[in-house]
Amino acid sequence: MDNISFDLDKKPLREVNQLLHGDAAGLNGKSFTIENPNGAHSIAVGLKSDVHVTIKGHAGYYAAGMNQIAKVTIEGSAGSGVAENMMSGVVHVKGFASNAAGATANGGLLIIDGDAGLRCAIALKGADIVVGGSVGSFSAFMAQAGNFVILGDAGEGLGDSIYEAKIFVRGKVKSLGADCEVKTMDAESKKILTDLLAKSGHVDVKPESFTQYGSARTLYHFHVDNAGAY
Amino acid sequence: MSDNSYKTPQTTARYSATFDEYTMSEIRRAAATGIYDIRGGGAKRKLPHFDDLLFLGASVSRYPLEGYREKCGTDVVLGTRYAKKPIYLKTVITIAGMSFGALSGPAKEALGRGATAVGTSTTTGDGGMTPEERGQSKTLVYQYLPSRYGMNPDDLRKADAIEVVIGQGAKPGGGGMLLGQKISARVAKMRCLPEGIDQRSSCRHPDWTGPDDLEIKINEIREITDWEKPIYVKIGATRPYFDVALAVKAGADVVVLDGMQGGTAATQEVFIEHVGLPILAAIRPAVKALQDLGVYRNGKDSVQLIVSGGIRNGADVAKAIALGADAVAIGTAALIALGDNDPHLEAEYNKLGTTAGAYDDWHEGKDPAGITTQDPELMQRVDPVKAGHRLANYIAVMTMEAQVVARACGKSHLHNLEPEDLVALTIEASAMAQVPLAGTSWIPGVTQF
Ligand SMILES: Cc1cc2nc3c(=O)[nH]c(=O)nc-3n(C[C@H](O)[C@H](O)[C@H](O)COP(=O)(O)O)c2cc1C
């Protein structure tokens, strides 16, 4: 497998991103490393072919934003909105992730080995997110679809106004948001969780040690009795 | 002798100006239901507006151009600042963003057809881009909204420009709502939501807060689209000077400024009527911000200004341009041209408890004209070709009307119109538009009486 290395100290990010947006036929199967990222914003955004990009250090905002098909590994921490609106592929953050990690992601898998900040998985639209550590407050706000696995704890207002996304938490939840409730884990959900744990390198973690949360569906229709919750 | 024929006179029945008929009916409605009123459209109350301005025209001190003979340009280029591919439009009148979901598929297609026929752009809305719309629109602006419903990078790349929506004039600071009646299987799938639920759209973007983040967000979108496409930032009119300045600082190519008369698909009545500025009051501060930042009609560095909110005819267009806008956008008027609220459907409007011209329960999805609905039968009533043709006619008429006025003022391009060409009929309009009260040289707050 070819590996091409870019040094962001020497090559402008614009040129690197442009190259990574090239014709899929020419890019598929190739690997790239990005040296000296030094927290630059928008690294490897808008990828759409079968490449593997490894970022050797910390990334700024929106790393791997809107990713399609590609695999992006961040060997450091990621700023706000990592893998925001991802459609497919895999994004793996080996360090911590800041706010809004995986926001509105539609598909693919986001793995965060460390903790994630506020509003992780906000408005999630179908992707899978596995956080090895804990997540900040207001995570999974209005999460519509997809699966969100948290091995550590969750902050305040988890799953506020959640729609059909599934949340699995192993640690403590500080508080649940409006319309989010504990669910009994059925066989299908357990399988989803088991698969995601395996895919994200947590093979020995037992699915039974998680509690599942989801929508109580009481806010699906505007109604006077819900006024206090709006 | 007493006069038996004399009766103590009664005063005539008198309604309160404060508790008028509408107000009382709303109190009764609220008391009966316990939920606020939701409706479509824009502010219905009378507001200071373009009707309060007049053009002076030419005479001895100014020289007019010959109508229909001498050239009066109407074209506009948008997105010259950073985009590799700016947009060129033949007319300054564009179609505002209206969501698929709020509008039916055929209505969206008609908007695309009409706009394309006259060489202008149309805009997607909350809920994403439909193939009908992309297919029929030569120039399509893709909205990037807080909800990100239906947002995907493939459509982003298919767009000709991208509009980051921060707010709308009808509801600055508010999110959207689409009630269950309109969440059909197709709409639900595009938005990734359960069918038939009452859907809320968030009022804030999920992955950025504040102007510094916005700059990084715009940069991300530029990187994803390889710096090709103009990026617009749409704001509701609230603090136009500061909001426009911050949008420019964040890197906008174009600012879209929407006043409180601007339509909405569905919002609380209290929001529509009581939040935000009428467009008349917002244009001059917006232009001032562009001027102060050196990006107003300054060659390639320019940031263009599109204004909307209650634009109805060529005079409104010309007045908006004279106050400093580069282009305008229409929503409600475009829907009327397609056939919304048409008198020939009066009997059906009556069945819904309303009358043609006043129908605004667009959120209920029962629109007899087939425009603001997802009902498969009702939407068949929109013939996208015919409706698109009517829209094209209407835009052509407005463009010609604006030219008539501009030629009368001696201008060889609509963009040569200027505040100098205008006077105000009321003190309020004079203060808001910063043009003199008719017959005087007085501009409240600017010159001495
Ligand atoms: C039916 C309808 C749907 C709308 N949907 C959106 C939308 O999805 N996004 C948006 O930014 N504005 C939306 N708007 C507002 C328009 O983009 C525009 O700001 C407004 O209609 C302009 O004012 P006018 O209606 O007086 O011309 C909508 C307006 C209408 C009438």
mmCIF file with all atom_site columns, C-alpha atoms and ligand atoms in Angstrom, chain B residues 96-99 102-103 125-126 143 145 163 165 168 234 258 261-265 308-311 329-333 335 362 372, ligand 1:
data_model
loop_
_atom_site.group_PDB
_atom_site.id
_atom_site.type_symbol
_atom_site.label_atom_id
_atom_site.label_alt_id
_atom_site.label_comp_id
_atom_site.label_asym_id
_atom_site.label_entity_id
_atom_site.label_seq_id
_atom_site.pdbx_PDB_ins_code
_atom_site.Cartn_x
_atom_site.Cartn_y
_atom_site.Cartn_z
_atom_site.occupancy
_atom_site.B_iso_or_equiv
_atom_site.pdbx_formal_charge
_atom_site.auth_seq_id
_atom_site.auth_comp_id
_atom_site.auth_asym_id
_atom_site.auth_atom_id
_atom_site.pdbx_PDB_model_num
ATOM   1  C CA  . ALA B 1 96  ? -35.647 32.922 -1.268 1.00 0.00 ? 96  ALA B CA  1
ATOM   2  C CA  . GLY B 1 97  ? -35.011 29.637 0.532  1.00 0.00 ? 97  GLY B CA  1
ATOM   3  C CA  . MET B 1 98  ? -38.198 27.701 1.175  1.00 0.00 ? 98  MET B CA  1
ATOM   4  C CA  . SER B 1 99  ? -38.047 24.181 2.456  1.00 0.00 ? 99  SER B CA  1
ATOM   5  C CA  . ALA B 1 102 ? -43.057 23.195 3.903  1.00 0.00 ? 102 ALA B CA  1
ATOM   6  C CA  . LEU B 1 103 ? -43.611 23.257 0.130  1.00 0.00 ? 103 LEU B CA  1
ATOM   7  C CA  . GLY B 1 125 ? -34.470 25.229 2.554  1.00 0.00 ? 125 GLY B CA  1
ATOM   8  C CA  . ASP B 1 126 ? -34.753 23.219 5.720  1.00 0.00 ? 126 ASP B CA  1
ATOM   9  C CA  . GLN B 1 143 ? -29.052 26.281 2.585  1.00 0.00 ? 143 GLN B CA  1
ATOM   10 C CA  . LEU B 1 145 ? -29.248 25.322 8.458  1.00 0.00 ? 145 LEU B CA  1
ATOM   11 C CA  . GLU B 1 163 ? -26.190 29.886 2.315  1.00 0.00 ? 163 GLU B CA  1
ATOM   12 C CA  . VAL B 1 165 ? -28.691 30.338 7.679  1.00 0.00 ? 165 VAL B CA  1
ATOM   13 C CA  . GLN B 1 168 ? -34.973 34.538 9.313  1.00 0.00 ? 168 GLN B CA  1
ATOM   14 C CA  . LYS B 1 234 ? -28.479 34.817 6.032  1.00 0.00 ? 234 LYS B CA  1
ATOM   15 C CA  . ASP B 1 258 ? -34.425 39.351 5.920  1.00 0.00 ? 258 ASP B CA  1
ATOM   16 C CA  . GLN B 1 261 ? -42.399 41.011 6.981  1.00 0.00 ? 261 GLN B CA  1
ATOM   17 C CA  . GLY B 1 262 ? -40.584 37.988 5.562  1.00 0.00 ? 262 GLY B CA  1
ATOM   18 C CA  . GLY B 1 263 ? -42.656 34.845 5.306  1.00 0.00 ? 263 GLY B CA  1
ATOM   19 C CA  . THR B 1 264 ? -42.179 31.633 7.220  1.00 0.00 ? 264 THR B CA  1
ATOM   20 C CA  . ALA B 1 265 ? -43.629 28.184 6.712  1.00 0.00 ? 265 ALA B CA  1
ATOM   21 C CA  . SER B 1 308 ? -35.906 40.384 1.578  1.00 0.00 ? 308 SER B CA  1
ATOM   22 C CA  . GLY B 1 309 ? -39.106 40.727 3.552  1.00 0.00 ? 309 GLY B CA  1
ATOM   23 C CA  . GLY B 1 310 ? -42.258 41.955 1.864  1.00 0.00 ? 310 GLY B CA  1
ATOM   24 C CA  . ILE B 1 311 ? -40.941 42.610 -1.655 1.00 0.00 ? 311 ILE B CA  1
ATOM   25 C CA  . ALA B 1 329 ? -35.170 37.814 -2.602 1.00 0.00 ? 329 ALA B CA  1
ATOM   26 C CA  . ILE B 1 330 ? -38.872 36.946 -2.708 1.00 0.00 ? 330 ILE B CA  1
ATOM   27 C CA  . GLY B 1 331 ? -40.744 34.200 -0.882 1.00 0.00 ? 331 GLY B CA  1
ATOM   28 C CA  . THR B 1 332 ? -44.420 35.000 -0.291 1.00 0.00 ? 332 THR B CA  1
ATOM   29 C CA  . ALA B 1 333 ? -44.821 36.862 -3.585 1.00 0.00 ? 333 ALA B CA  1
ATOM   30 C CA  . LEU B 1 335 ? -45.905 31.576 -3.868 1.00 0.00 ? 335 LEU B CA  1
ATOM   31 C CA  . TRP B 1 362 ? -49.817 26.381 5.964  1.00 0.00 ? 362 TRP B CA  1
ATOM   32 C CA  . THR B 1 372 ? -47.801 24.301 1.145  1.00 0.00 ? 372 THR B CA  1
HETATM 33 C C1  . LIG C 2 .   ? -43.273 28.672 2.894  1.00 0.00 ? 1   LIG C C1  1
HETATM 34 C C2  . LIG C 2 .   ? -41.982 29.302 3.328  1.00 0.00 ? 1   LIG C C2  1
HETATM 35 C C3  . LIG C 2 .   ? -40.941 28.494 3.720  1.00 0.00 ? 1   LIG C C3  1
HETATM 36 C C4  . LIG C 2 .   ? -39.728 29.053 4.125  1.00 0.00 ? 1   LIG C C4  1
HETATM 37 N N1  . LIG C 2 .   ? -38.692 28.235 4.468  1.00 0.00 ? 1   LIG C N1  1
HETATM 38 C C5  . LIG C 2 .   ? -37.494 28.786 4.781  1.00 0.00 ? 1   LIG C C5  1
HETATM 39 C C6  . LIG C 2 .   ? -36.367 27.964 5.027  1.00 0.00 ? 1   LIG C C6  1
HETATM 40 O O1  . LIG C 2 .   ? -36.431 26.739 4.975  1.00 0.00 ? 1   LIG C O1  1
HETATM 41 N N2  . LIG C 2 .   ? -35.191 28.563 5.312  1.00 0.00 ? 1   LIG C N2  1
HETATM 42 C C7  . LIG C 2 .   ? -35.070 29.936 5.350  1.00 0.00 ? 1   LIG C C7  1
HETATM 43 O O2  . LIG C 2 .   ? -33.981 30.453 5.595  1.00 0.00 ? 1   LIG C O2  1
HETATM 44 N N3  . LIG C 2 .   ? -36.122 30.732 5.124  1.00 0.00 ? 1   LIG C N3  1
HETATM 45 C C8  . LIG C 2 .   ? -37.320 30.192 4.822  1.00 0.00 ? 1   LIG C C8  1
HETATM 46 N N4  . LIG C 2 .   ? -38.365 31.022 4.519  1.00 0.00 ? 1   LIG C N4  1
HETATM 47 C C9  . LIG C 2 .   ? -38.146 32.485 4.500  1.00 0.00 ? 1   LIG C C9  1
HETATM 48 C C10 . LIG C 2 .   ? -37.714 32.951 3.116  1.00 0.00 ? 1   LIG C C10 1
HETATM 49 O O3  . LIG C 2 .   ? -36.461 32.425 2.784  1.00 0.00 ? 1   LIG C O3  1
HETATM 50 C C11 . LIG C 2 .   ? -37.584 34.484 3.041  1.00 0.00 ? 1   LIG C C11 1
HETATM 51 O O4  . LIG C 2 .   ? -36.716 34.931 4.046  1.00 0.00 ? 1   LIG C O4  1
HETATM 52 C C12 . LIG C 2 .   ? -38.897 35.220 3.140  1.00 0.00 ? 1   LIG C C12 1
HETATM 53 O O5  . LIG C 2 .   ? -39.932 34.487 2.560  1.00 0.00 ? 1   LIG C O5  1
HETATM 54 C C13 . LIG C 2 .   ? -38.759 36.571 2.466  1.00 0.00 ? 1   LIG C C13 1
HETATM 55 O O6  . LIG C 2 .   ? -39.854 37.399 2.698  1.00 0.00 ? 1   LIG C O6  1
HETATM 56 P P1  . LIG C 2 .   ? -41.172 37.430 1.777  1.00 0.00 ? 1   LIG C P1  1
HETATM 57 O O7  . LIG C 2 .   ? -41.884 36.163 2.042  1.00 0.00 ? 1   LIG C O7  1
HETATM 58 O O8  . LIG C 2 .   ? -41.926 38.600 2.298  1.00 0.00 ? 1   LIG C O8  1
HETATM 59 O O9  . LIG C 2 .   ? -40.746 37.582 0.365  1.00 0.00 ? 1   LIG C O9  1
HETATM 60 C C14 . LIG C 2 .   ? -39.575 30.471 4.140  1.00 0.00 ? 1   LIG C C14 1
HETATM 61 C C15 . LIG C 2 .   ? -40.644 31.286 3.731  1.00 0.00 ? 1   LIG C C15 1
HETATM 62 C C16 . LIG C 2 .   ? -41.834 30.729 3.321  1.00 0.00 ? 1   LIG C C16 1
HETATM 63 C C17 . LIG C 2 .   ? -42.938 31.646 2.878  1.00 0.00 ? 1   LIG C C17 1
#
